[in-house]
Amino acid sequence: VAPPPARAASASKTASQKTALGETSTSFFERLNPNLVRLPDPVAERIDAAMLGVGRNARAFASGVKKQAEDPWSVEDVWIIFALQWVIKNGRRAAYDALANDKDDDASADASSRTKRFDASVFGWLEGPLKALNTTWILLYLHDNASRMFVVEAGAAYTGGGYLGYSFDIGMYTLCLGVVSVLATQRWLPLFLQSRFGIEEVSLQTVITRLAVIAIGAVSVLRAGLLFGVPASSILGVSGVGGLTFGLAARDVLSNVMGGTMLAILRPFKVGEEIFVTQGSNFRGSDDPTVSDYLVKEIGWYQTTLEAKDTKPTIVPNGYFLGANVINVTRATARVLILEFRVSYRDREAVPTICETIEAYLRNDEKCDSRKYPVRVNLAGARADHLAIAVEFHVYKMPLDEHLRERGRLIFEMLAIVEARTTGPAYPTEISLETSLTKYAGK
């Protein structure tokens, strides 16, 4: 039976409303195609095949490394350890000399210079990684052979793994890889930061390098601990308790280390700059005439070396700079000069002319920075026996010897201006009494 016309019209209207509300239509985000750029199918298939091939090769390499690492050490394998020790002591230098003979044209180079170049080369750096590998092999050799001697029952075949299992071998190699990574980071990361990112500050390079070393060491130790069978919660718990204990016991050490880190990050001063430092508990301040401005010689991880005017090195813990006020003299763009000239009361009418003439002279002098900084010449006050003219201006930053010469020249020129417009110098006036007034105090 057909529905009534009114109900049919209502159903048709409802269907049209649902269509209008988007039940069958799509929104903008639904129509948006994420694959706007697609590679041709043959190209995509070749890329996928290449990636799968790289993955298979990486898994095969890791499997081979694991198989070799889990291979038990036999008694006769001790020759490998002796061979590695020979490489460490003699092989590295022999390889370096063989390659250097082909490249070094200076046949008269002495042994000391060649030794220095050897120590700075990659062959010299390999001593650390090879020693780490040698130590790892010795421990694994002792572990496997001791397990064969004391753990395996008589008459039973030794299947490898040792008393601690194969995880001990993988854990030792993990620690060895961590040591090698730390040594490589310490050697090449500063050079990479300088060449790639333009970081020239040695202190900043040191901080970044040591933070990377700490991260690599922590990850290596944590991973090796898990391979040794130690739960992660136990490692983190021991690390937390140990860190708290160490922090309380070595509070000053951590303060100095944090100070060195902040100096490297904020860089309020750098090596070669001069700073003004207030007096500390164990060193002189810059207000001492024998000190003047300190010259920064070295910024270390724990302490900073400063050189005073009398050339005596001063060692300042880096924790001092966390709360000290340090003035960087080298980064100043100008030097301020504040002077005062005495004028007698009988020459008070000439004070405005003197002020105008000195100000005009300073503004026209090529050594005065009157465009960036103000030149102030005014009557500062009336003293008991003279009028005081205050002069304040800035001169351009220049070497100290040149600054002292220019400062003397400017003072002499201003003295000439004052003397040309006064009747004479305003000498201090003193009154001396032949009889003391104290005996008349009670009368």
XYZ file of C-alpha atoms in Angstrom:
443
model
C 0.000 0.000 0.000
C 1.437 3.333 -1.025
C 2.025 5.812 1.795
C -0.043 8.929 1.982
C 1.134 11.790 -0.219
C 1.988 13.982 2.770
C 4.204 11.322 4.356
C 5.954 10.652 1.028
C 6.643 14.337 0.585
C 8.002 14.529 4.120
C 10.356 11.580 3.507
C 11.582 13.146 0.282
C 12.228 16.421 2.087
C 14.155 14.664 4.876
C 16.335 12.842 2.338
C 17.136 16.079 0.582
C 18.035 17.693 3.928
C 20.433 14.833 4.786
C 22.079 15.265 1.428
C 22.419 18.991 2.044
C 23.933 18.375 5.497
C 26.738 16.321 3.979
C 25.643 12.723 4.517
C 26.379 11.875 0.888
C 28.558 14.913 -0.014
C 32.250 15.219 0.987
C 34.066 18.018 2.800
C 37.290 19.763 1.727
C 39.506 17.602 3.945
C 37.871 14.434 2.625
C 38.504 15.523 -0.953
C 42.116 16.499 -0.168
C 44.528 14.014 -1.742
C 47.697 13.543 0.365
C 49.520 11.953 -2.585
C 49.775 15.115 -4.657
C 53.183 14.052 -5.967
C 53.546 10.410 -6.981
C 56.529 8.691 -8.513
C 56.049 6.401 -11.495
C 55.418 2.833 -10.435
C 58.691 1.441 -11.881
C 60.715 4.099 -10.035
C 58.863 3.490 -6.771
C 59.395 -0.268 -7.111
C 63.141 0.182 -7.666
C 63.431 2.474 -4.627
C 61.498 -0.019 -2.467
C 63.664 -2.884 -3.702
C 66.846 -0.910 -2.959
C 65.653 -0.072 0.559
C 64.721 -3.699 1.219
C 68.156 -4.764 -0.059
C 69.896 -2.328 2.309
C 67.779 -3.655 5.169
C 68.669 -7.267 4.354
C 72.370 -6.439 4.147
C 72.246 -4.573 7.450
C 70.489 -7.512 9.126
C 73.005 -9.947 7.636
C 75.897 -7.791 8.842
C 74.418 -7.524 12.340
C 73.817 -11.279 12.385
C 77.414 -11.952 11.326
C 78.763 -9.570 13.979
C 76.611 -11.214 16.625
C 77.725 -14.674 15.516
C 81.376 -13.680 15.685
C 80.867 -11.995 19.052
C 79.215 -15.106 20.466
C 81.973 -17.383 19.179
C 83.696 -18.728 22.330
C 87.356 -18.005 22.925
C 89.652 -21.019 22.936
C 92.953 -21.312 24.733
C 94.913 -21.068 21.487
C 93.169 -17.793 20.590
C 95.537 -15.925 22.876
C 97.693 -15.126 19.825
C 95.006 -12.672 18.666
C 95.430 -10.661 21.868
C 99.220 -10.591 21.483
C 98.852 -9.559 17.852
C 96.590 -6.675 18.837
C 99.060 -5.584 21.503
C 101.823 -5.517 18.885
C 99.625 -3.360 16.661
C 99.090 -0.956 19.563
C 102.787 -0.676 20.454
C 104.530 -0.969 17.091
C 102.082 -1.495 14.242
C 100.495 1.939 14.350
C 103.843 3.724 14.156
C 105.075 1.389 11.416
C 101.978 2.075 9.312
C 102.312 5.819 9.883
C 105.997 5.839 8.907
C 105.247 3.820 5.773
C 102.598 6.269 4.657
C 104.555 9.344 5.764
C 107.578 8.344 3.659
C 105.405 8.591 0.593
C 103.948 11.974 1.478
C 106.590 13.772 3.550
C 109.195 15.521 1.411
C 111.161 16.823 4.395
C 113.750 14.112 4.937
C 115.562 16.141 7.578
C 112.656 16.216 9.998
C 113.830 15.216 13.445
C 112.328 12.398 15.482
C 110.526 14.682 17.943
C 108.596 16.530 15.227
C 107.620 13.252 13.566
C 106.456 11.922 16.937
C 104.299 15.002 17.461
C 102.755 14.603 14.015
C 102.177 10.920 14.715
C 100.405 11.685 17.999
C 98.182 14.230 16.224
C 97.284 11.831 13.402
C 94.558 9.209 13.224
C 97.143 6.516 13.958
C 97.912 8.214 17.252
C 94.214 8.478 18.083
C 93.735 4.744 17.406
C 95.640 3.912 20.582
C 92.569 4.526 22.737
C 90.065 2.480 20.685
C 92.546 -0.390 20.248
C 93.258 -0.472 23.971
C 89.512 -0.604 24.671
C 89.148 -3.501 22.224
C 92.180 -5.244 23.737
C 90.713 -4.971 27.236
C 87.388 -6.342 25.988
C 89.056 -9.325 24.336
C 91.106 -10.103 27.454
C 87.985 -10.128 29.655
C 86.055 -12.282 27.191
C 89.036 -14.651 26.843
C 89.269 -15.068 30.618
C 85.499 -15.475 30.945
C 85.152 -18.194 28.305
C 88.199 -20.204 29.358
C 87.404 -19.915 33.065
C 83.877 -21.132 32.308
C 85.302 -24.049 30.332
C 87.604 -24.948 33.234
C 85.365 -24.549 36.251
C 81.724 -24.422 35.131
C 81.392 -27.174 32.528
C 81.052 -30.618 34.047
C 83.733 -33.174 33.349
C 83.138 -35.022 30.115
C 80.540 -32.543 28.856
C 81.079 -30.616 25.640
C 81.493 -26.862 25.942
C 78.807 -25.161 23.860
C 79.915 -21.563 24.424
C 78.279 -18.700 26.231
C 80.214 -19.166 29.432
C 78.929 -18.732 32.928
C 77.295 -15.365 32.230
C 75.919 -16.317 28.798
C 76.164 -14.694 25.394
C 74.597 -11.486 26.712
C 77.819 -10.824 28.601
C 79.772 -10.866 25.334
C 77.338 -8.491 23.622
C 77.343 -6.229 26.680
C 81.141 -6.018 26.699
C 81.207 -5.149 23.013
C 78.530 -2.528 23.684
C 80.720 -0.918 26.338
C 83.697 -1.070 23.957
C 81.663 0.622 21.235
C 80.601 3.289 23.723
C 84.239 4.002 24.640
C 85.207 4.275 20.965
C 82.247 6.586 20.317
C 83.262 8.799 23.233
C 86.852 9.034 21.971
C 85.690 9.826 18.439
C 83.309 12.491 19.735
C 86.045 14.161 21.762
C 88.359 14.278 18.753
C 86.113 15.226 15.831
C 83.009 16.914 17.204
C 84.796 20.241 17.979
C 86.202 20.310 14.438
C 82.752 19.529 13.028
C 81.154 22.321 15.088
C 83.775 24.774 13.861
C 83.656 23.832 10.178
C 79.933 23.169 9.782
C 78.277 25.586 12.219
C 81.007 28.218 12.560
C 81.344 27.832 16.348
C 84.756 29.325 17.085
C 84.438 29.564 20.865
C 86.569 26.835 22.438
C 84.531 26.914 25.643
C 81.249 26.390 23.773
C 82.787 23.574 21.745
C 83.926 21.977 25.001
C 80.484 22.167 26.597
C 78.689 20.683 23.578
C 81.305 17.954 23.245
C 81.124 16.974 26.893
C 77.343 16.934 26.914
C 77.471 14.592 23.908
C 80.059 12.442 25.684
C 77.875 12.215 28.793
C 74.853 11.230 26.696
C 76.791 8.562 24.780
C 78.313 7.183 27.984
C 74.958 7.039 29.768
C 73.262 5.240 26.865
C 76.151 2.765 26.541
C 76.181 1.932 30.243
C 72.388 1.577 30.363
C 72.322 -0.692 27.324
C 75.207 -2.819 28.605
C 73.530 -3.134 31.983
C 70.358 -4.428 30.343
C 72.413 -6.969 28.390
C 74.100 -8.065 31.605
C 70.656 -8.818 33.008
C 70.307 -5.854 35.348
C 66.747 -4.434 35.348
C 66.371 -0.888 34.070
C 64.575 0.149 37.281
C 67.571 -0.966 39.338
C 70.005 0.938 37.109
C 67.923 4.108 37.268
C 67.397 3.722 41.015
C 71.076 3.271 41.745
C 71.882 6.170 39.425
C 69.360 8.400 41.193
C 70.584 7.583 44.685
C 74.202 7.803 43.604
C 73.593 11.108 41.861
C 71.902 12.567 44.943
C 74.718 11.394 47.197
C 77.360 12.734 44.857
C 75.504 16.040 44.508
C 75.400 16.560 48.272
C 79.016 15.532 48.755
C 80.406 17.506 45.812
C 78.235 20.606 45.911
C 81.127 22.984 45.243
C 82.375 20.831 42.371
C 78.954 20.826 40.722
C 78.670 24.579 41.271
C 81.956 25.158 39.453
C 81.004 22.783 36.653
C 77.646 24.535 36.256
C 79.446 27.870 36.236
C 81.720 26.670 33.446
C 78.691 25.503 31.490
C 76.953 28.865 31.857
C 80.132 30.707 30.828
C 80.318 28.602 27.683
C 76.640 29.108 26.821
C 76.156 32.784 27.740
C 79.759 33.803 26.884
C 80.010 37.000 28.983
C 83.707 36.975 28.134
C 86.116 34.856 26.138
C 89.820 34.096 26.009
C 91.885 37.187 25.190
C 89.391 39.731 26.569
C 89.924 41.988 29.591
C 87.410 42.002 32.438
C 86.905 43.993 35.634
C 86.280 41.670 38.575
C 85.405 42.602 42.133
C 87.554 41.236 44.910
C 86.874 37.664 45.986
C 87.678 35.783 49.159
C 90.878 34.298 47.756
C 91.972 36.671 44.981
C 92.490 40.370 44.343
C 89.968 42.616 42.665
C 90.496 44.855 39.656
C 90.476 47.943 41.897
C 93.921 46.869 43.107
C 96.543 49.005 41.263
C 98.684 45.899 40.655
C 95.758 44.132 38.987
C 93.817 46.628 36.889
C 91.766 44.714 34.314
C 92.233 40.949 34.286
C 93.230 39.295 31.001
C 91.332 36.034 30.394
C 93.914 33.356 29.584
C 91.858 30.164 29.747
C 88.247 29.157 30.448
C 88.168 25.588 31.683
C 85.433 23.199 32.666
C 86.084 23.744 36.392
C 88.058 26.986 36.707
C 89.117 30.090 34.776
C 92.680 31.392 34.564
C 93.127 35.182 34.657
C 96.296 37.237 34.366
C 96.696 40.428 36.392
C 98.640 43.544 35.471
C 101.649 42.248 37.411
C 101.492 39.061 35.238
C 100.615 36.836 38.216
C 98.162 34.098 37.145
C 94.941 34.031 39.137
C 92.804 30.887 39.257
C 89.106 31.628 39.834
C 86.550 28.817 40.331
C 83.774 29.046 37.759
C 81.134 28.967 40.486
C 82.236 32.478 41.468
C 80.902 33.913 38.203
C 77.360 32.642 38.884
C 76.754 35.490 41.339
C 79.526 37.992 40.607
C 79.325 41.216 38.641
C 81.850 41.108 35.820
C 82.512 44.083 33.521
C 83.800 43.174 30.077
C 86.198 46.007 29.284
C 87.151 44.706 25.844
C 83.609 44.865 24.486
C 83.191 48.534 25.385
C 82.664 50.674 22.277
C 84.025 53.897 23.827
C 85.807 55.227 26.912
C 84.215 57.898 29.074
C 86.243 60.765 30.534
C 84.895 62.765 33.488
C 86.972 65.787 34.477
C 86.610 68.857 36.680
C 88.291 72.260 36.288
C 88.659 74.865 39.036
C 87.798 78.508 38.319
C 88.314 81.339 40.767
C 85.334 83.377 41.941
C 86.843 86.505 40.425
C 86.553 84.833 36.978
C 82.945 83.757 37.368
C 81.798 85.925 34.461
C 83.928 83.814 32.090
C 82.345 80.470 33.106
C 79.635 80.422 30.341
C 82.228 81.247 27.679
C 84.584 78.553 28.979
C 81.806 75.947 28.918
C 80.742 76.827 25.370
C 84.327 76.863 24.057
C 85.238 73.488 25.626
C 82.019 71.899 24.352
C 82.618 73.190 20.812
C 86.224 71.972 20.913
C 85.228 68.451 22.031
C 82.472 68.164 19.426
C 84.911 69.029 16.637
C 87.728 66.755 17.812
C 88.069 63.593 15.672
C 88.830 61.372 18.662
C 85.624 62.285 20.513
C 82.469 60.305 19.768
C 80.032 63.201 20.008
C 77.495 61.737 17.569
C 76.658 58.659 19.604
C 77.286 59.973 23.114
C 76.552 63.399 24.649
C 79.125 66.060 25.481
C 78.299 67.775 28.770
C 80.187 70.864 29.992
C 78.484 72.771 32.798
C 78.952 74.526 36.112
C 78.883 71.683 38.629
C 78.805 73.727 41.811
C 80.267 76.409 44.013
C 82.892 75.186 46.435
C 84.366 77.034 49.380
C 87.260 78.495 47.403
C 86.414 77.954 43.697
C 83.783 77.220 41.082
C 83.796 73.697 39.578
C 83.270 73.104 35.850
C 82.373 69.473 35.115
C 83.269 67.964 31.732
C 81.914 64.595 30.539
C 82.522 63.124 27.079
C 83.426 59.868 25.298
C 86.385 59.026 23.108
C 86.521 56.201 20.577
C 87.827 52.803 21.671
C 91.543 52.536 20.933
C 94.592 50.736 22.361
C 95.436 51.763 25.900
C 98.738 53.477 25.027
C 97.095 55.574 22.326
C 94.157 56.316 24.631
C 96.466 57.660 27.333
C 98.237 59.913 24.826
C 94.958 61.279 23.457
C 93.580 61.742 26.958
C 96.611 63.846 27.912
C 96.313 65.917 24.734
C 92.633 66.662 25.353
C 93.265 67.651 28.964
C 96.070 70.026 27.978
C 93.911 71.634 25.298
C 91.050 72.191 27.750
C 93.463 73.581 30.344
C 94.693 76.038 27.714
C 91.089 77.139 27.061
C 90.496 77.709 30.788
C 93.782 79.576 31.319
C 93.211 81.826 28.295
C 89.902 83.094 29.743
C 90.814 83.438 33.412
C 93.197 85.564 35.387
C 94.996 82.594 36.889
C 94.541 79.250 38.544
C 92.173 78.873 41.459
C 94.530 77.664 44.163
C 93.054 75.978 47.232
C 92.639 78.416 50.129
C 93.650 77.335 53.621
C 93.259 79.288 56.883
C 95.705 78.597 59.694
C 95.141 79.965 63.188
C 97.990 80.834 65.494
C 95.800 80.129 68.519
C 93.556 77.081 68.715
C 89.858 77.823 69.090
C 89.305 74.864 71.396
C 90.265 76.807 74.516
C 87.523 79.379 73.783
C 84.853 76.735 73.298
C 83.481 77.086 76.858
C 83.334 80.903 76.836
